[in-house]
Coordinates of C-alpha atoms and ligand atoms in Angstrom, one line a residue:
X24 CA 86.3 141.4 85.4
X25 CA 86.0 144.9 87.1
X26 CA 83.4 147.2 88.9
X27 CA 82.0 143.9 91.1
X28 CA 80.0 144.6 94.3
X29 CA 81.5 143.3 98.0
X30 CA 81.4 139.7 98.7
X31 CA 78.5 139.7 100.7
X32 CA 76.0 141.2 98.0
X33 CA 77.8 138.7 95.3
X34 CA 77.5 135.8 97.7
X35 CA 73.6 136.8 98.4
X36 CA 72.7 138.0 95.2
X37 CA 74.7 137.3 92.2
X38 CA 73.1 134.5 89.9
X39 CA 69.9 134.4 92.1
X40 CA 66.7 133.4 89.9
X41 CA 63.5 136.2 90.1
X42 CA 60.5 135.0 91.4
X43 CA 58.4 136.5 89.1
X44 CA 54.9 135.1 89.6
X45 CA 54.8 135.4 93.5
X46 CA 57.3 138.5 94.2
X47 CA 59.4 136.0 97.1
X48 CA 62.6 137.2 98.2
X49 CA 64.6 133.8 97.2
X50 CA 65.1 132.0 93.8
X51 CA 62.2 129.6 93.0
X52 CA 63.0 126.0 92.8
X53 CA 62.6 124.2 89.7
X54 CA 62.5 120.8 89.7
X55 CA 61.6 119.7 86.1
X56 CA 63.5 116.7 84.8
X57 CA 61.3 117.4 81.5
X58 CA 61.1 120.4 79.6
X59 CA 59.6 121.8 76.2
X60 CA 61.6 121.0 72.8
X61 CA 59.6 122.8 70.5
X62 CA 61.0 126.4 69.4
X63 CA 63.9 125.9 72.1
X64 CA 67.1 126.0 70.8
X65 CA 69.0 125.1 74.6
X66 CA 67.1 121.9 75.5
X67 CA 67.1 122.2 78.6
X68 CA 67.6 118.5 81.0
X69 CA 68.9 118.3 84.4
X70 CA 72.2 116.0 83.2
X71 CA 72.9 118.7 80.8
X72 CA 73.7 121.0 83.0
X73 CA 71.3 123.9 81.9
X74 CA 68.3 123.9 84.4
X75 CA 67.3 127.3 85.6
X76 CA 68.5 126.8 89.1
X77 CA 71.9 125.0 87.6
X78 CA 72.5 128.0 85.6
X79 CA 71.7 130.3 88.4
X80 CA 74.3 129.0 91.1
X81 CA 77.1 128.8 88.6
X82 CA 76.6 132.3 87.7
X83 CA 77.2 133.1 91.5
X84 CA 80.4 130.7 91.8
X85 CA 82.0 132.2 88.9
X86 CA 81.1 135.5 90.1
X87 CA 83.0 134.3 93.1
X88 CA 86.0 132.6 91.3
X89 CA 86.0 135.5 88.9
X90 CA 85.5 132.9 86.0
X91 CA 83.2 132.9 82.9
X92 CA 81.7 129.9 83.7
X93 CA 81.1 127.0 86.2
X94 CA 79.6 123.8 86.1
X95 CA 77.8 121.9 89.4
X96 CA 78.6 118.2 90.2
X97 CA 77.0 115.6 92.8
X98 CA 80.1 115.5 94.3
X99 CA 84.0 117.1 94.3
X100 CA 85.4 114.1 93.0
X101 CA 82.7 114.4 90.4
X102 CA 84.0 117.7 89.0
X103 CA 88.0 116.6 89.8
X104 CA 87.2 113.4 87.6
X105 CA 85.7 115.7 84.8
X106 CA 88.0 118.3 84.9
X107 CA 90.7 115.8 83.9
X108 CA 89.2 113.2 81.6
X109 CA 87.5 115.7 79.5
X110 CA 90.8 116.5 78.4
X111 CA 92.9 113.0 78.7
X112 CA 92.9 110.1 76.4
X113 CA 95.3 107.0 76.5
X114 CA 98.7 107.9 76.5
X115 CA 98.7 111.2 77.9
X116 CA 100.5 112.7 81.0
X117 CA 99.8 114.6 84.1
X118 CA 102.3 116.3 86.3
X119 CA 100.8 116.5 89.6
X120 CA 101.7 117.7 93.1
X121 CA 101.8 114.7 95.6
X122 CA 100.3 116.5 98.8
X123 CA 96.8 116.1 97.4
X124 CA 93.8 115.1 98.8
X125 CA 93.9 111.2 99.5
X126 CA 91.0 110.9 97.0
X127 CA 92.3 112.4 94.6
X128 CA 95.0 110.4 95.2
X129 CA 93.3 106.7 95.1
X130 CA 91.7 108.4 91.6
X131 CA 95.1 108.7 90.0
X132 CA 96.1 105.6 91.1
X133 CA 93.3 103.1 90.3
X134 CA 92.1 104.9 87.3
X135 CA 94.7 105.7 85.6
X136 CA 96.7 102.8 84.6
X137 CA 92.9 101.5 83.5
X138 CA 93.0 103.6 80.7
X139 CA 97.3 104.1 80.4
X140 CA 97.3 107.9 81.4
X141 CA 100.5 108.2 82.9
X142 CA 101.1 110.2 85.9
X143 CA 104.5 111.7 88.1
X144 CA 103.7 112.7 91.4
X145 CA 106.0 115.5 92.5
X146 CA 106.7 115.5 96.0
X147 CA 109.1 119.2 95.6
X148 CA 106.8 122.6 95.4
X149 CA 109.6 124.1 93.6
X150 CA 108.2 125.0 90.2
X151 CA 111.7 123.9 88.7
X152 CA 111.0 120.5 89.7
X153 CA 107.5 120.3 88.1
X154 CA 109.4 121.5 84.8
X155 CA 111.6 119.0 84.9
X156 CA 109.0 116.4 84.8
X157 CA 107.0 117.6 81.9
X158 CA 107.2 115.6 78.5
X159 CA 106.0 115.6 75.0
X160 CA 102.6 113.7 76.0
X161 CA 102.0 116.0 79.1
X162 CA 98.8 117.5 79.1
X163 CA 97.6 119.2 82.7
X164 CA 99.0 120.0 85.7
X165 CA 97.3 119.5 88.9
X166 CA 97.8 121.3 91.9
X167 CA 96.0 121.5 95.3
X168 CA 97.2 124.5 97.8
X169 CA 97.1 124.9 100.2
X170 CA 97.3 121.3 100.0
X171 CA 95.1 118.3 102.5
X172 CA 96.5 117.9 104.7
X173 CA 99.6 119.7 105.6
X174 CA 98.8 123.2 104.3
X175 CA 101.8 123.7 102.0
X176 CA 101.3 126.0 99.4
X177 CA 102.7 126.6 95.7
X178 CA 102.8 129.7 93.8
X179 CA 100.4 130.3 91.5
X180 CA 101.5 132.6 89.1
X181 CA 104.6 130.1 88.5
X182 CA 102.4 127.0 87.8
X183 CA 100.4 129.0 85.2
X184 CA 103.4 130.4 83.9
X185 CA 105.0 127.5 83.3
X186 CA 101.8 125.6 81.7
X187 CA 101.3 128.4 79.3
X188 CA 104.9 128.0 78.0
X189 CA 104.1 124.2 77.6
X190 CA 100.9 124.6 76.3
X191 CA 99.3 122.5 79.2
X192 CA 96.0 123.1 80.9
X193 CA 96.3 124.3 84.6
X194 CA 94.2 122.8 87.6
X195 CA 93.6 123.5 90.6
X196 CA 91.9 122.0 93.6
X197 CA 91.0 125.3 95.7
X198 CA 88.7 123.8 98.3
X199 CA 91.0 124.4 101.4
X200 CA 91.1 127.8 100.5
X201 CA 87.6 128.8 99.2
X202 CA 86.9 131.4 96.8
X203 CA 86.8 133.7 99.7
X204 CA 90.3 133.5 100.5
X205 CA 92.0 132.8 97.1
X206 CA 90.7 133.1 93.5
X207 CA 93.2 131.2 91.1
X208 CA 92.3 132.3 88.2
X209 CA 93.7 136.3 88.7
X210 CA 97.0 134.5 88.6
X211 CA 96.2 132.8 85.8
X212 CA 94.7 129.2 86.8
X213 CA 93.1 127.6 83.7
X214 CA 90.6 125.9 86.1
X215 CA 89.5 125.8 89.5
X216 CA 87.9 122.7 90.8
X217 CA 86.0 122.7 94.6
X218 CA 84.7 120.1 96.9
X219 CA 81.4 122.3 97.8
X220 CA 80.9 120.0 100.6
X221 CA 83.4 121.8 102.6
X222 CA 83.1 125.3 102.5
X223 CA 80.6 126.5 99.7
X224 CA 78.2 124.0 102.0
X225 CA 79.5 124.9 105.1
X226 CA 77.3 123.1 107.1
X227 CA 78.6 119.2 106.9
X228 CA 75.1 118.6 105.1
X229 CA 75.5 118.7 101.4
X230 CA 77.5 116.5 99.0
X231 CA 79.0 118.9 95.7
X232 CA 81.5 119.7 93.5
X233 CA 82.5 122.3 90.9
X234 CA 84.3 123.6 88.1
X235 CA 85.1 126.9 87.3
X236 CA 87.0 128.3 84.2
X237 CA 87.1 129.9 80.3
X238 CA 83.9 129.7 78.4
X239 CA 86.3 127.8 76.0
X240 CA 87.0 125.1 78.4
X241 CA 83.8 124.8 80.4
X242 CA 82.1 123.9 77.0
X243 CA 84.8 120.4 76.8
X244 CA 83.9 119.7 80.3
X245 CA 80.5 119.9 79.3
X246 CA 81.1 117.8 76.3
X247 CA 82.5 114.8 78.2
X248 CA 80.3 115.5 81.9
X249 CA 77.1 115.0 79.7
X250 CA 78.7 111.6 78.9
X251 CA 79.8 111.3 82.6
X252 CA 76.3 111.7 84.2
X253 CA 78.0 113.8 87.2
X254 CA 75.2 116.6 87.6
X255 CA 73.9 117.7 91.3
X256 CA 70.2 117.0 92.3
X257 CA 67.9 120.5 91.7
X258 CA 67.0 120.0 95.6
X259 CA 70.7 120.1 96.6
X260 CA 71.7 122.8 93.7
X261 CA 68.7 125.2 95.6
X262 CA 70.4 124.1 99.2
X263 CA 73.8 125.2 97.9
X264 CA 73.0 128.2 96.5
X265 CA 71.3 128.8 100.0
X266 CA 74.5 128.0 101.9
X267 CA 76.7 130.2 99.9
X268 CA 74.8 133.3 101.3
X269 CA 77.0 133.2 104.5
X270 CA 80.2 132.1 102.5
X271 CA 82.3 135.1 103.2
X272 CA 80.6 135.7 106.6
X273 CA 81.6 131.9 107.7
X274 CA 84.9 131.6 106.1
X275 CA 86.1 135.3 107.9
X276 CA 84.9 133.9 110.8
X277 CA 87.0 131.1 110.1
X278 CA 90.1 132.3 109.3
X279 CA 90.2 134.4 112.9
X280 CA 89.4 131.7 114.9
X281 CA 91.5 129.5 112.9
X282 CA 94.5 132.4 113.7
X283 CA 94.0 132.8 116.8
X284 CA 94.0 129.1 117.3
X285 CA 97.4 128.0 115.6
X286 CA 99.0 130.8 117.6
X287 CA 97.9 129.2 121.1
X288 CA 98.8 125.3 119.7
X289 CA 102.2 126.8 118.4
X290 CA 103.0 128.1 122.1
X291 CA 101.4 125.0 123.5
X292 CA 103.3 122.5 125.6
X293 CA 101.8 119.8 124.1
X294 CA 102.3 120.9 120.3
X295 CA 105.1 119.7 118.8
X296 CA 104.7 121.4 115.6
X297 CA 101.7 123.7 113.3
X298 CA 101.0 124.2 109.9
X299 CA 99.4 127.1 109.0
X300 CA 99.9 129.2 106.3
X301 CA 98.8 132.3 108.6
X302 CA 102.0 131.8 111.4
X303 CA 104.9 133.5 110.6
X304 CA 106.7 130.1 111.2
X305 CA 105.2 128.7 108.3
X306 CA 107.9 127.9 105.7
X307 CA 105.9 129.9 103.1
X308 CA 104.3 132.7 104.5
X309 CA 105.6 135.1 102.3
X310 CA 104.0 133.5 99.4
X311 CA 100.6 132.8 101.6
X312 CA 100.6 137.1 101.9
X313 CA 100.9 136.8 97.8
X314 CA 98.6 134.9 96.5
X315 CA 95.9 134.1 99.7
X316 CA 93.5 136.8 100.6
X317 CA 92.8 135.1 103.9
X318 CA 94.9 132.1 105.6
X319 CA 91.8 130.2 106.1
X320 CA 90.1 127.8 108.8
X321 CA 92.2 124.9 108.4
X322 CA 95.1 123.8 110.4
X323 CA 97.1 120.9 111.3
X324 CA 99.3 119.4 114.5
X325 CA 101.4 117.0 115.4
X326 CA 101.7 116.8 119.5
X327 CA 104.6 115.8 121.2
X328 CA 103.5 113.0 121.9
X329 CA 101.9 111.5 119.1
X330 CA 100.4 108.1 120.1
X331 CA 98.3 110.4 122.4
X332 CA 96.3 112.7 119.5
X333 CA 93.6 109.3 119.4
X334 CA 93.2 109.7 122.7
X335 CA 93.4 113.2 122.9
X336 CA 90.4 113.7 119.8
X337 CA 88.0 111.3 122.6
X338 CA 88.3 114.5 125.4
X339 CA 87.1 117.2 123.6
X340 CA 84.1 117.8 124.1
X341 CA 82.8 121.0 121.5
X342 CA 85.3 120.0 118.8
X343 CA 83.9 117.3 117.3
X344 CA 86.2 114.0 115.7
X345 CA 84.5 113.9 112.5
X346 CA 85.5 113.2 108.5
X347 CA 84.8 116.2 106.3
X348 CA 85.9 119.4 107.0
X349 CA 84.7 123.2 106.4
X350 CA 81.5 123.1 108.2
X351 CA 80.4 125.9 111.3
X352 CA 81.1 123.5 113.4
X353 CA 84.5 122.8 114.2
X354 CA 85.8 119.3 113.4
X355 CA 88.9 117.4 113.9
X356 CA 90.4 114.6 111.8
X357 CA 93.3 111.8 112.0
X358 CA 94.1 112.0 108.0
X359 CA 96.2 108.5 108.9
X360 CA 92.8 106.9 109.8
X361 CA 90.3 109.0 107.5
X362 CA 91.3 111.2 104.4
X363 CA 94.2 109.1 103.7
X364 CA 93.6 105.8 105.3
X365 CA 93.4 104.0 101.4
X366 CA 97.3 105.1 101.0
X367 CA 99.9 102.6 102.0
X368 CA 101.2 103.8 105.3
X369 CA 104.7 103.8 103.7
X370 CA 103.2 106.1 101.2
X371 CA 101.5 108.8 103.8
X372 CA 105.0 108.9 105.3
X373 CA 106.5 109.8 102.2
X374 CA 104.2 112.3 101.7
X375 CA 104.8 113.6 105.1
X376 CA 101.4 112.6 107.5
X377 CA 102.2 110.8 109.8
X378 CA 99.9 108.9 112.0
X379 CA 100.0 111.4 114.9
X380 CA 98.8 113.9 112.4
X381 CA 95.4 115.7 114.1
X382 CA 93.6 118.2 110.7
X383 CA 91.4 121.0 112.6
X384 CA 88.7 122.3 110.4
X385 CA 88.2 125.3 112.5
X386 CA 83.8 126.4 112.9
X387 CA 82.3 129.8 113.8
X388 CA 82.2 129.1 117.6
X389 CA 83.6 131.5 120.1
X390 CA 87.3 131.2 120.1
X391 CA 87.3 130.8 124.1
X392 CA 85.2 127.9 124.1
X393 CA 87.4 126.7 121.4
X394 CA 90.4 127.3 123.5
X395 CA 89.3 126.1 126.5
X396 CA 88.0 122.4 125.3
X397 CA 91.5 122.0 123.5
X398 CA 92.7 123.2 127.4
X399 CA 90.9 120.6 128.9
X400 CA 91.8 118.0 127.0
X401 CA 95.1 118.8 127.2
X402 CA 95.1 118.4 130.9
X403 CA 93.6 115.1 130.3
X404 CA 96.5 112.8 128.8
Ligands
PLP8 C1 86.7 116.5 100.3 C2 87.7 116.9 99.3 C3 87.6 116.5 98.0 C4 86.6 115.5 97.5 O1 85.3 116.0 97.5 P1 84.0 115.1 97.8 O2 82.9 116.2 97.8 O3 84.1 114.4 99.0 O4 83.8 114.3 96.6 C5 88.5 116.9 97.0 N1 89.5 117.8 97.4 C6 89.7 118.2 98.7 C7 90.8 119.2 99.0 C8 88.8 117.8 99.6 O5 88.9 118.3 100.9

């Protein structure tokens, strides 16, 4: 897909809807749940998928994900469910990587075995070890990087490789990285799944999810999401489409502070350890320079002394202790207590997060003022 415009004039004006009748500057918001079958061909129904707003933001989020198409869901684990059960049935297999979200998680685990998908979580991000585990009945992989919530990263262009000589279908959770800072699919990335509510949203106000990929496999996801009933309200599709105006502005914004940031923890005292994909410490910053266009805006910490990070999240006083991430406002999480609380301890550990374990989803604010409450609280334990 060649000869696009910049960022900013995709994230502002690709997909938006004309407002013929009045001349406004911003696409009109339809809110019909009941529209005209005579001499259509397309009926058009908000569950469907085809309203005109629907059709309008997807056209600007595969614009972004340099996809054909995109569908909108009420909710990330909306579009993760649908991206994976529109192509499963009983008996089939899914490779997965096992630093995934902790939803996504709790999805493979309790609804699976319902329905006897099986599943291998592999805890290696060498691709050899994701080959070894593929069989007859495998039918995706599933990969999340950088991964929720320790930021490790897998390469691409090996996953796709290796599920186009298997003939599986390739996904990928991209919603620590945004569109802004990695697009999937120019490495070959059958589809691309995000939690809007982080950064497409950006503003820790709207619930969304969605799916990006081939015409080809959109059209199954549609198939089975009509079935699922997983389609986002017009109201919130018009707010989203709003939000991603500022995408690129935000998530740049981001990724400074967010540098800047892990440089002063990984200097820090206090710090026993950073992950981020942007320090040159970071196991796999070679690959991040490959495949990431940006390092992005979040991070994670473990202080030295770890049975102080509770403590530690109550003194700050601009960074707010908060679920979620991906917002302008910066937020900080315990994944122990919040992401992946569902997970058996024993589990988390395995995976690596341990309950010191402090997530930064670093906002827009000033970097000194970001600095300086992380400074103060500090000095406070
Ligand atoms: C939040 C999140 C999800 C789930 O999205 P919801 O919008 O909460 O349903 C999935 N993957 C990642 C990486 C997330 O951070």
């Amino acid at each position: 897909m060649k000869n696009k415009k910049g960022l900013n004039t995709r994230c502002i004006h690709d997909g938006e809807l004309k407002d013929d009748k009045f001349k406004g500057a911003v696409s009109p918001l339809y809110l019909s749940t009941a529209y005209d079958y005579l001499e259509v061909v397309d009926h058009k129904y908000p569950r469907y998928f085809n309203t005109p707003n629907q059709l309008a933001l997807s056209k600007k989020i595969s614009s972004l994900e340099n996809c054909e198409k995109s569908l909108i869901f009420g909710s990330g684990i909306a579009a993760i469910f649908a991206s994976m059960f529109s192509f499963l049935k009983t008996g089939d297999h899914v490779v997965f990587q096992s630093s995934l979200y902790g939803g996504t998680i709790n999805l493979i685990l309790k609804e699976f075995k319902k329905f006897n998908i099986e599943h291998t979580l592999v805890e290696s991000l060498e691709i050899e070890d994701y080959k070894k585990e593929i069989k007859s009945n495998t039918k995706l992989i599933y990969i999340e990087t950088p991964s929720n919530p320790l930021l490790q990263l897998i390469d691409l262009k090996a996953v796709s490789d290796l599920a186009k000589n298997n003939n599986l279908i390739s996904i990928i959770d991209n919603t620590f990285a945004s569109p802004i800072n990695q697009n999937p699919s120019d490495f070959g990335i059958d589809i691309i799944v995000h939690s809007a509510t982080k950064y497409l949203g950006g503003h820790s106000d709207i619930l969304a999810g969605t799916i990006s990929s081939s015409k080809i496999l959109i059209d199954k996801i549609l198939d089975s999401s009509i079935n699922y009933g997983g389609n986002l309200s017009e109201h919130t599709v018009w707010l989203l489409e709003r939000s991603i105006k500022t995408l690129f502005l935000r998530v740049k914004a981001q990724n400074k502070n967010a540098q800047k940031i892990a440089e002063f923890l990984y200097v820090n005292d206090n710090v026993k350890s950073v992950y981020y994909p942007g320090l040159e410490s970071h196991p796999q910053h070679e690959l991040a320079k490959r495949q990431m266009n940006g390092y992005g805006g979040m991070l994670s910490f473990l202080m030295k002394e770890e049975k102080k990070s509770d403590e530690f999240t109550r003194f700050l006083k601009i960074i707010k202790p908060a679920m979620s991430l991906g917002g302008v406002e910066s937020t900080i999480t315990s994944p122990s207590l919040t992401s992946h609380s569902k997970i058996s301890k024993e589990k988390r550990e395995k995976f690596g997060i341990s309950d010191g374990l402090l997530r930064f989803s670093v906002g827009i604010e000033d970097y000194e003022d970001l600095k300086n409450d992380l400074t103060q609280a500090f000095e406070k334990i």
